[in-house]
Short mmCIF file of C-alpha atoms in Angstrom, two decimals:
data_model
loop_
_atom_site.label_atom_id
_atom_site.label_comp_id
_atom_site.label_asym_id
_atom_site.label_seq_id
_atom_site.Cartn_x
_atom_site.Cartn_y
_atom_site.Cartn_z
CA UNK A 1061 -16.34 -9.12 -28.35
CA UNK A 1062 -12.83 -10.52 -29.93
CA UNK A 1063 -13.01 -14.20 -30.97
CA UNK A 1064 -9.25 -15.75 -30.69
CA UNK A 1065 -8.47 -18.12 -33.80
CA UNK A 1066 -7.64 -20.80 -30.98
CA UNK A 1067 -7.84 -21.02 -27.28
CA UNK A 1068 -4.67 -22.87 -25.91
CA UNK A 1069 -5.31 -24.29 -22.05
CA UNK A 1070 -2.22 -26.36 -20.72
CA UNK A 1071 -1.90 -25.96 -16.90
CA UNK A 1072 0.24 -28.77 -16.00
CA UNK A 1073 2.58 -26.81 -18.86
CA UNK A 1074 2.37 -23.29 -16.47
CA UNK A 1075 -0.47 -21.87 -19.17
CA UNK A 1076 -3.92 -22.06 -17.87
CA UNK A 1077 -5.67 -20.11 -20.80
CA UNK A 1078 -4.11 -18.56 -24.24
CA UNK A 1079 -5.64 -16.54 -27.08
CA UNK A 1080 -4.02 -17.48 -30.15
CA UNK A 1081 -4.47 -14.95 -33.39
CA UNK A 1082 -2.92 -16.65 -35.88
CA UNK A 1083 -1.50 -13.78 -38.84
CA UNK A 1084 -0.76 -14.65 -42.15
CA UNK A 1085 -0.38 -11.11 -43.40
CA UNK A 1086 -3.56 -11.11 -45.18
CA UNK A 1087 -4.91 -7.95 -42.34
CA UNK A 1088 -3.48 -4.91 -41.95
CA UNK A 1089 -0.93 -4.32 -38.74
CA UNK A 1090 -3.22 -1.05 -37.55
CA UNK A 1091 -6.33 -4.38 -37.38
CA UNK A 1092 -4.21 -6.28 -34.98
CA UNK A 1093 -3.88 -3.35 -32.69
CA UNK A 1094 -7.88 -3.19 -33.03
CA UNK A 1095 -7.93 -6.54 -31.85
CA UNK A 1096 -5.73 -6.63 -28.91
CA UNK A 1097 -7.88 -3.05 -27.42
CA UNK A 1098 -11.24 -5.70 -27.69
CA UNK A 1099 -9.61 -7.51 -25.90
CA UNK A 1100 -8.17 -5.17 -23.15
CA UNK A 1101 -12.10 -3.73 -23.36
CA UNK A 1102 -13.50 -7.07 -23.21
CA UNK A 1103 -11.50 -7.88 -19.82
CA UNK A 1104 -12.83 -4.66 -18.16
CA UNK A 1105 -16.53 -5.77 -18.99
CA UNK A 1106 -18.82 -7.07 -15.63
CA UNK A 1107 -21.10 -9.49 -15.91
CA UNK A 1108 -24.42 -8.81 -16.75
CA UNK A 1109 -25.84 -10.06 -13.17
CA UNK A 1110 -22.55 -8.31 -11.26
CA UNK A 1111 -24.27 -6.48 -7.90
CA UNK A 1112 -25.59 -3.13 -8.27
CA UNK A 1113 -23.09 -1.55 -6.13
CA UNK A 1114 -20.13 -2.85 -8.48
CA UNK A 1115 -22.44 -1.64 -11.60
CA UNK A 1116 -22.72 1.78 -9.51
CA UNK A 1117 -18.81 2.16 -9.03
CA UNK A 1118 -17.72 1.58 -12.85
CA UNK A 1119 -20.34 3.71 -14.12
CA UNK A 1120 -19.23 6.67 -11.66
CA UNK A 1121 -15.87 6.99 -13.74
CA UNK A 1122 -13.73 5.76 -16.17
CA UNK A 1123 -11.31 3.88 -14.68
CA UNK A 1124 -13.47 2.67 -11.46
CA UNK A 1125 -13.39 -0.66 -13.10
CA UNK A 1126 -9.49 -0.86 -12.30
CA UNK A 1127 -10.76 -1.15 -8.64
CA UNK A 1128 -13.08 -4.08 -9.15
CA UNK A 1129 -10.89 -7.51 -8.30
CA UNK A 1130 -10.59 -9.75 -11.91
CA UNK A 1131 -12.78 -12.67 -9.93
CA UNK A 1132 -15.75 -10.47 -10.62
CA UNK A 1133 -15.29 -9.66 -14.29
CA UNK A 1134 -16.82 -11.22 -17.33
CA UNK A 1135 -14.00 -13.20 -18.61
CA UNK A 1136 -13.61 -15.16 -15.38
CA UNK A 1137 -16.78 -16.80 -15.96
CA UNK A 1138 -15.39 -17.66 -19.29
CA UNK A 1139 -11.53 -18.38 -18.39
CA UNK A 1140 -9.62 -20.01 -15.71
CA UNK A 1141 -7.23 -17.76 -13.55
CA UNK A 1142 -4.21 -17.21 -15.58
CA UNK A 1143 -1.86 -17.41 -11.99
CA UNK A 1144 -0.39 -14.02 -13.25
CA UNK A 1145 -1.41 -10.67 -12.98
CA UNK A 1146 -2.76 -8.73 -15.40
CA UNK A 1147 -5.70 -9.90 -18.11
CA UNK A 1148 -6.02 -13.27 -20.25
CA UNK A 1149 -2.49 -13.00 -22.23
CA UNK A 1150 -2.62 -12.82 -26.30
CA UNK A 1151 -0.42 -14.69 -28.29
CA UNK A 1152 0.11 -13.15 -31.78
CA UNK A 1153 1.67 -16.19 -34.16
CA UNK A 1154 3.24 -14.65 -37.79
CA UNK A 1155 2.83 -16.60 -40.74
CA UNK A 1156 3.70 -16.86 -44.29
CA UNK A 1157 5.89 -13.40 -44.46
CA UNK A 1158 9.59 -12.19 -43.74
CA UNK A 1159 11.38 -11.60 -40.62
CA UNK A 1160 11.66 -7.82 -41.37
CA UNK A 1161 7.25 -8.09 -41.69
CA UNK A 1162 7.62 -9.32 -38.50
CA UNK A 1163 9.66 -7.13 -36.93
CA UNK A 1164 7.29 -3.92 -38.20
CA UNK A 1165 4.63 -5.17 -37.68
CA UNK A 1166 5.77 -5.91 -33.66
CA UNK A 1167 7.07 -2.09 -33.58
CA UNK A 1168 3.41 -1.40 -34.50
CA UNK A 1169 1.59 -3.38 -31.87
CA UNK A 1170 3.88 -1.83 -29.37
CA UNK A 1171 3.51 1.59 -30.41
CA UNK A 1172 0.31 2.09 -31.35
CA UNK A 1173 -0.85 -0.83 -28.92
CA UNK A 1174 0.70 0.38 -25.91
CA UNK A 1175 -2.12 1.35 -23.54
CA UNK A 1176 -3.02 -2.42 -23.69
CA UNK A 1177 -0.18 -3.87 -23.24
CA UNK A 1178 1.94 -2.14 -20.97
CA UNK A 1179 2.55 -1.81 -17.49
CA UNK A 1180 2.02 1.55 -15.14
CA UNK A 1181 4.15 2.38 -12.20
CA UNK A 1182 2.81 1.46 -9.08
CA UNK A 1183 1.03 4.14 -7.01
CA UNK A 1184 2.76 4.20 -3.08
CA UNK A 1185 4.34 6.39 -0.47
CA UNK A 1186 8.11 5.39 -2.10
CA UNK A 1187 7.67 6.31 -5.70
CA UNK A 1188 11.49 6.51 -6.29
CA UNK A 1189 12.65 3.25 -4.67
CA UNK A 1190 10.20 0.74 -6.50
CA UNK A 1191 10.91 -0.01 -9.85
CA UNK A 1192 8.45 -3.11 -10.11
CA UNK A 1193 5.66 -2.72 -12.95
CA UNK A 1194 2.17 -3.04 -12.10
CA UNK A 1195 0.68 -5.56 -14.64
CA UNK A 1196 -2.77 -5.68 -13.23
CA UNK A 1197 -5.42 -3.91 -15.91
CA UNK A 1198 -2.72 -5.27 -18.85
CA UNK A 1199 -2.84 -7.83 -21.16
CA UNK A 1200 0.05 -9.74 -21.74
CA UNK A 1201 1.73 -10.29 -25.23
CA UNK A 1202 3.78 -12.14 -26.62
CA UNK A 1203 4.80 -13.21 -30.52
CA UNK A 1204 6.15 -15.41 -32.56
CA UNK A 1205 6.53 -17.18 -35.77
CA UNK A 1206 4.54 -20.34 -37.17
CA UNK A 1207 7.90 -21.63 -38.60
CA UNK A 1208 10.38 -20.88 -34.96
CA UNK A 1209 7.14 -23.34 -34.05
CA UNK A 1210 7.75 -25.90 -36.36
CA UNK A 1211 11.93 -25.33 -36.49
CA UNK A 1212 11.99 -25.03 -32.86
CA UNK A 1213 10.23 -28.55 -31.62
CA UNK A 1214 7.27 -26.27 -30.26
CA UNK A 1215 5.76 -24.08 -28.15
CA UNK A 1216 8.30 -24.83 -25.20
CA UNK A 1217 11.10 -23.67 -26.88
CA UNK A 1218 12.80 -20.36 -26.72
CA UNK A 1219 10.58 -18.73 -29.77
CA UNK A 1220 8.58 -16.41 -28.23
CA UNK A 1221 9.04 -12.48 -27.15
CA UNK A 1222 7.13 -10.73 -24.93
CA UNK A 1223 5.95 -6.62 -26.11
CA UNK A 1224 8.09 -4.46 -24.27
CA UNK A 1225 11.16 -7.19 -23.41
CA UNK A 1226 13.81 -7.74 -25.59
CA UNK A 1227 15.23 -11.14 -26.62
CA UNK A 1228 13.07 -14.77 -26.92
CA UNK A 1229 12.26 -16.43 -23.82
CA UNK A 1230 10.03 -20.11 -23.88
CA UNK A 1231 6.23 -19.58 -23.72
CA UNK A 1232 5.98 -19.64 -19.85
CA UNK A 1233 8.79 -17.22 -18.43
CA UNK A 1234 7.37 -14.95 -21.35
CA UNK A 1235 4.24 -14.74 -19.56
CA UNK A 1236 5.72 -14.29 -15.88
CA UNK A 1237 6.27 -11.08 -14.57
CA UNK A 1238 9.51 -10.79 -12.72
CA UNK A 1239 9.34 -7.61 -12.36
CA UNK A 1240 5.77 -7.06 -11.02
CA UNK A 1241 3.40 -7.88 -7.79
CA UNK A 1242 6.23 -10.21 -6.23
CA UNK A 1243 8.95 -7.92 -6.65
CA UNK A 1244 6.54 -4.78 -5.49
CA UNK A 1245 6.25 -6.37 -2.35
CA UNK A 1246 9.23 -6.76 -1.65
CA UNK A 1247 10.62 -3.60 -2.77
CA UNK A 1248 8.12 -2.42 -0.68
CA UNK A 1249 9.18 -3.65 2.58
CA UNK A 1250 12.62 -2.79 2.22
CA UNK A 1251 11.30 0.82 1.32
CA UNK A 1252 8.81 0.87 4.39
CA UNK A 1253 11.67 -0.28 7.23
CA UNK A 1254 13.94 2.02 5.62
CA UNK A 1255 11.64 4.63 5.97
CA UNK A 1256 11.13 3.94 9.41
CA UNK A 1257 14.85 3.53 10.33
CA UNK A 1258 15.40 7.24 9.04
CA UNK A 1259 12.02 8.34 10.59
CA UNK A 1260 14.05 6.59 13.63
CA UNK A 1261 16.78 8.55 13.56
CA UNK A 1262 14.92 11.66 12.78
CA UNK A 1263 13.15 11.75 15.92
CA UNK A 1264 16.67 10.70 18.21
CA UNK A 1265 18.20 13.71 17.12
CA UNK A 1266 15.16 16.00 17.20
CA UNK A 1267 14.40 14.21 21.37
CA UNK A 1268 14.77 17.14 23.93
CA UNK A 1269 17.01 16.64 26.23
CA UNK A 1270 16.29 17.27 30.30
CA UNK A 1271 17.92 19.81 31.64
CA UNK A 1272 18.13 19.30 34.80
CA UNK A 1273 20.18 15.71 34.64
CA UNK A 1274 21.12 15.38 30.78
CA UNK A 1275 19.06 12.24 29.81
CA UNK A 1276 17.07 11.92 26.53
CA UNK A 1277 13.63 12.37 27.14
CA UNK A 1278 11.41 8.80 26.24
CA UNK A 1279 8.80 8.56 23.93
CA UNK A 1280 6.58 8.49 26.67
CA UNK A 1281 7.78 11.57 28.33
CA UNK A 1282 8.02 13.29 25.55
CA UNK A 1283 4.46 12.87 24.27
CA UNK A 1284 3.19 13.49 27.64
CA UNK A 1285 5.02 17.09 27.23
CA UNK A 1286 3.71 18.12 24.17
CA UNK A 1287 0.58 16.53 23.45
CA UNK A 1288 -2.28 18.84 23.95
CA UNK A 1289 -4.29 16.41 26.28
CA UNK A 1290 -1.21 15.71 28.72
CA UNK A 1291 1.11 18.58 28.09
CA UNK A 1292 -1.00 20.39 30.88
CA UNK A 1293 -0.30 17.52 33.89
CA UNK A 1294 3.13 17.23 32.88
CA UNK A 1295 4.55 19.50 34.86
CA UNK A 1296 7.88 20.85 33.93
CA UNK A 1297 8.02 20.34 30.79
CA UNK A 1298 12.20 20.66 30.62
CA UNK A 1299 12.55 17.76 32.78
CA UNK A 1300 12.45 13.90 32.03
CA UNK A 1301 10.38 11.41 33.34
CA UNK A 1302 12.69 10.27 35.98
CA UNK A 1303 13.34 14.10 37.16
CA UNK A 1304 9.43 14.65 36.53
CA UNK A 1305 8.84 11.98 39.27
CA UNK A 1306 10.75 12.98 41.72
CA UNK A 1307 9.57 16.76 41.54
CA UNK A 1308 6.26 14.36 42.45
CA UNK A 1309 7.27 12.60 45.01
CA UNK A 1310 8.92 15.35 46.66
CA UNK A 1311 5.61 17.13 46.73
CA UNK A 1312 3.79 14.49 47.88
CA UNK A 1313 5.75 14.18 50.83
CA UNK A 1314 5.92 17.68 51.36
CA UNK A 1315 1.83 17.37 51.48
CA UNK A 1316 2.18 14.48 53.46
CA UNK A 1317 4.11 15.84 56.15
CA UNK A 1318 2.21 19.04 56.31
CA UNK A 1319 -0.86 17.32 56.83
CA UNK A 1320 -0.65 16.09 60.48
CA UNK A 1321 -0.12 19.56 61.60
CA UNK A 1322 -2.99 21.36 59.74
CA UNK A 1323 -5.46 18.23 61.51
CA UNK A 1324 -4.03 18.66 65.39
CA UNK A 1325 -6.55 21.07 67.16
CA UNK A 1326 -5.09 24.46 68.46
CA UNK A 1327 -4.29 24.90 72.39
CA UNK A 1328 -6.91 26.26 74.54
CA UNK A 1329 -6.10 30.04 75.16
CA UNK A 1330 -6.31 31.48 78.76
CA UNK A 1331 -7.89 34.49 79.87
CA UNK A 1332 -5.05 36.21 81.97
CA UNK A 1333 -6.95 39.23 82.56
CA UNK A 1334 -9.82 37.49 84.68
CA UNK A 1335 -8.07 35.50 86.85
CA UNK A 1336 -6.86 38.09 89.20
CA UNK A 1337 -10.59 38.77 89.51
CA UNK A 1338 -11.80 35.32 90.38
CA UNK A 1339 -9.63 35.04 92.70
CA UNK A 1340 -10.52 38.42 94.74
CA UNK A 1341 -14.30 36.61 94.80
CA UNK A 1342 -13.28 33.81 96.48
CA UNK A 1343 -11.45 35.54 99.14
CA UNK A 1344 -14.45 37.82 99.93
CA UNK A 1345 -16.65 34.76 100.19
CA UNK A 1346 -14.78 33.52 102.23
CA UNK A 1347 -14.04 36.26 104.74
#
């Protein structure tokens, strides 16, 4: 457990919850890194009555926790949601030393402090075409000086900087993430019709082609001829639907015409041979 110096909550100023550590160069740079990884550990913690199938899941590896949604960690029974991604943010505020203490000590956090701070690449089908940041398991950072504070008319001025950005932006578009969840999605999207507009044209130039009367097979047709549960009612499979159907009906009416025939009976056969021979009877009976 980390203790803050001071816990800042303005949310009609866009900052639900802030932990403040307030630095006047009386600890050693390599303590404030300690402090920021409590706090990365301490927003990865469950509560203690947290179901036993979430318990289950973290325990079975490492990094199962990144899995479990923020709404059932420990600090959100402690903290508001921050409306960002990523853990409760940290503010580091200087004091009582030198720009060029500053400035080390900031090269420190971000170095050695890295893992806490930072955000990973986002894991999906289109690796190369998003360049958003997933901030999720991170806790945000940002730092600046007691006296840009006091010089500056406050916290809403342009004083602080965020680890891993350069330049000073005001407290709140410090703490957004322009380049995470909402640009993911959207990158996204454009990635995943792209995708399918190349799939798209993939499959037009790989479609067979009937060769009987030159049209493109359809979809339909052409799943019907090589799927393994049509393929073998298809008929010929070089043929399109159109040319498949007539082949069909052309059958069927050669079936349909042969069909009256095979049901007429067959003409009565006479017996040439005995005729003659009834006939010689009834002249003897009579004479």
């Amino acid at each position: 457990m980390q203790r803050a110096d001071l816990v800042v909550r303005a949310p009609t100023a866009g900052v639900p919850v802030l932990l403040l550590e307030i630095d006047r160069r009386t600890e050693d740079t390599h303590d404030l890194v300690t402090k920021l990884r409590r706090y990365w550990e301490w927003g990865r913690l469950l509560p203690r009555d947290a179901d036993k199938h979430t318990v289950d899941l973290v325990r079975s590896r490492p990094d199962a926790i990144e899995h479990v949604d923020h709404e059932k960690r420990l600090w959100r029974r402690v903290y508001p949601p921050t409306g960002r991604e990523g853990l409760v943010p940290v503010a580091f505020v200087f004091a009582d030393t030198t720009e060029a203490k500053v400035a080390n000590t900031v090269a420190v956090l971000e170095e050695a402090g890295r893992r806490y701070w930072a955000p990973r690449r986002y894991r999906n089908l289109y690796r190369e075409a998003i360049t958003a940041k997933d901030y999720s398991q991170a806790v945000p950072v940002v730092v600046t000086t007691l006296e840009q504070l006091q010089e500056e008319h406050g916290a809403d001025a342009a004083v602080w900087r965020r680890l891993g950005r350069e330049g000073e932006q005001t407290l709140t578009a410090a703490l957004d993430n322009p380049d995470g969840d909402a640009l993911f999605r959207e990158q996204e999207a454009r990635a995943d019709a792209e995708d399918k507009r190349r799939r798209a044209a993939e499959r037009g130039t790989e479609r067979p082609v009937c060769k009987r009367c030159g049209r493109k097979f359809t979809d339909q047709r052409w799943e019907e001829t090589t799927a393994h549960r049509t393929a073998w009612k298809a008929g010929d499979v070089s043929v399109c639907g159109d040319c498949h159907a007539s082949d069909v009906a052309r059958e069927e009416a050669a079936a349909e015409a042969a069909r009256p025939q095979a049901a007429m009976p067959p003409e009565p056969e006479h017996d040439h041979d005995q005729e003659p021979g009834k006939l010689r009877s009834l002249f003897r009976r009579s004479g």
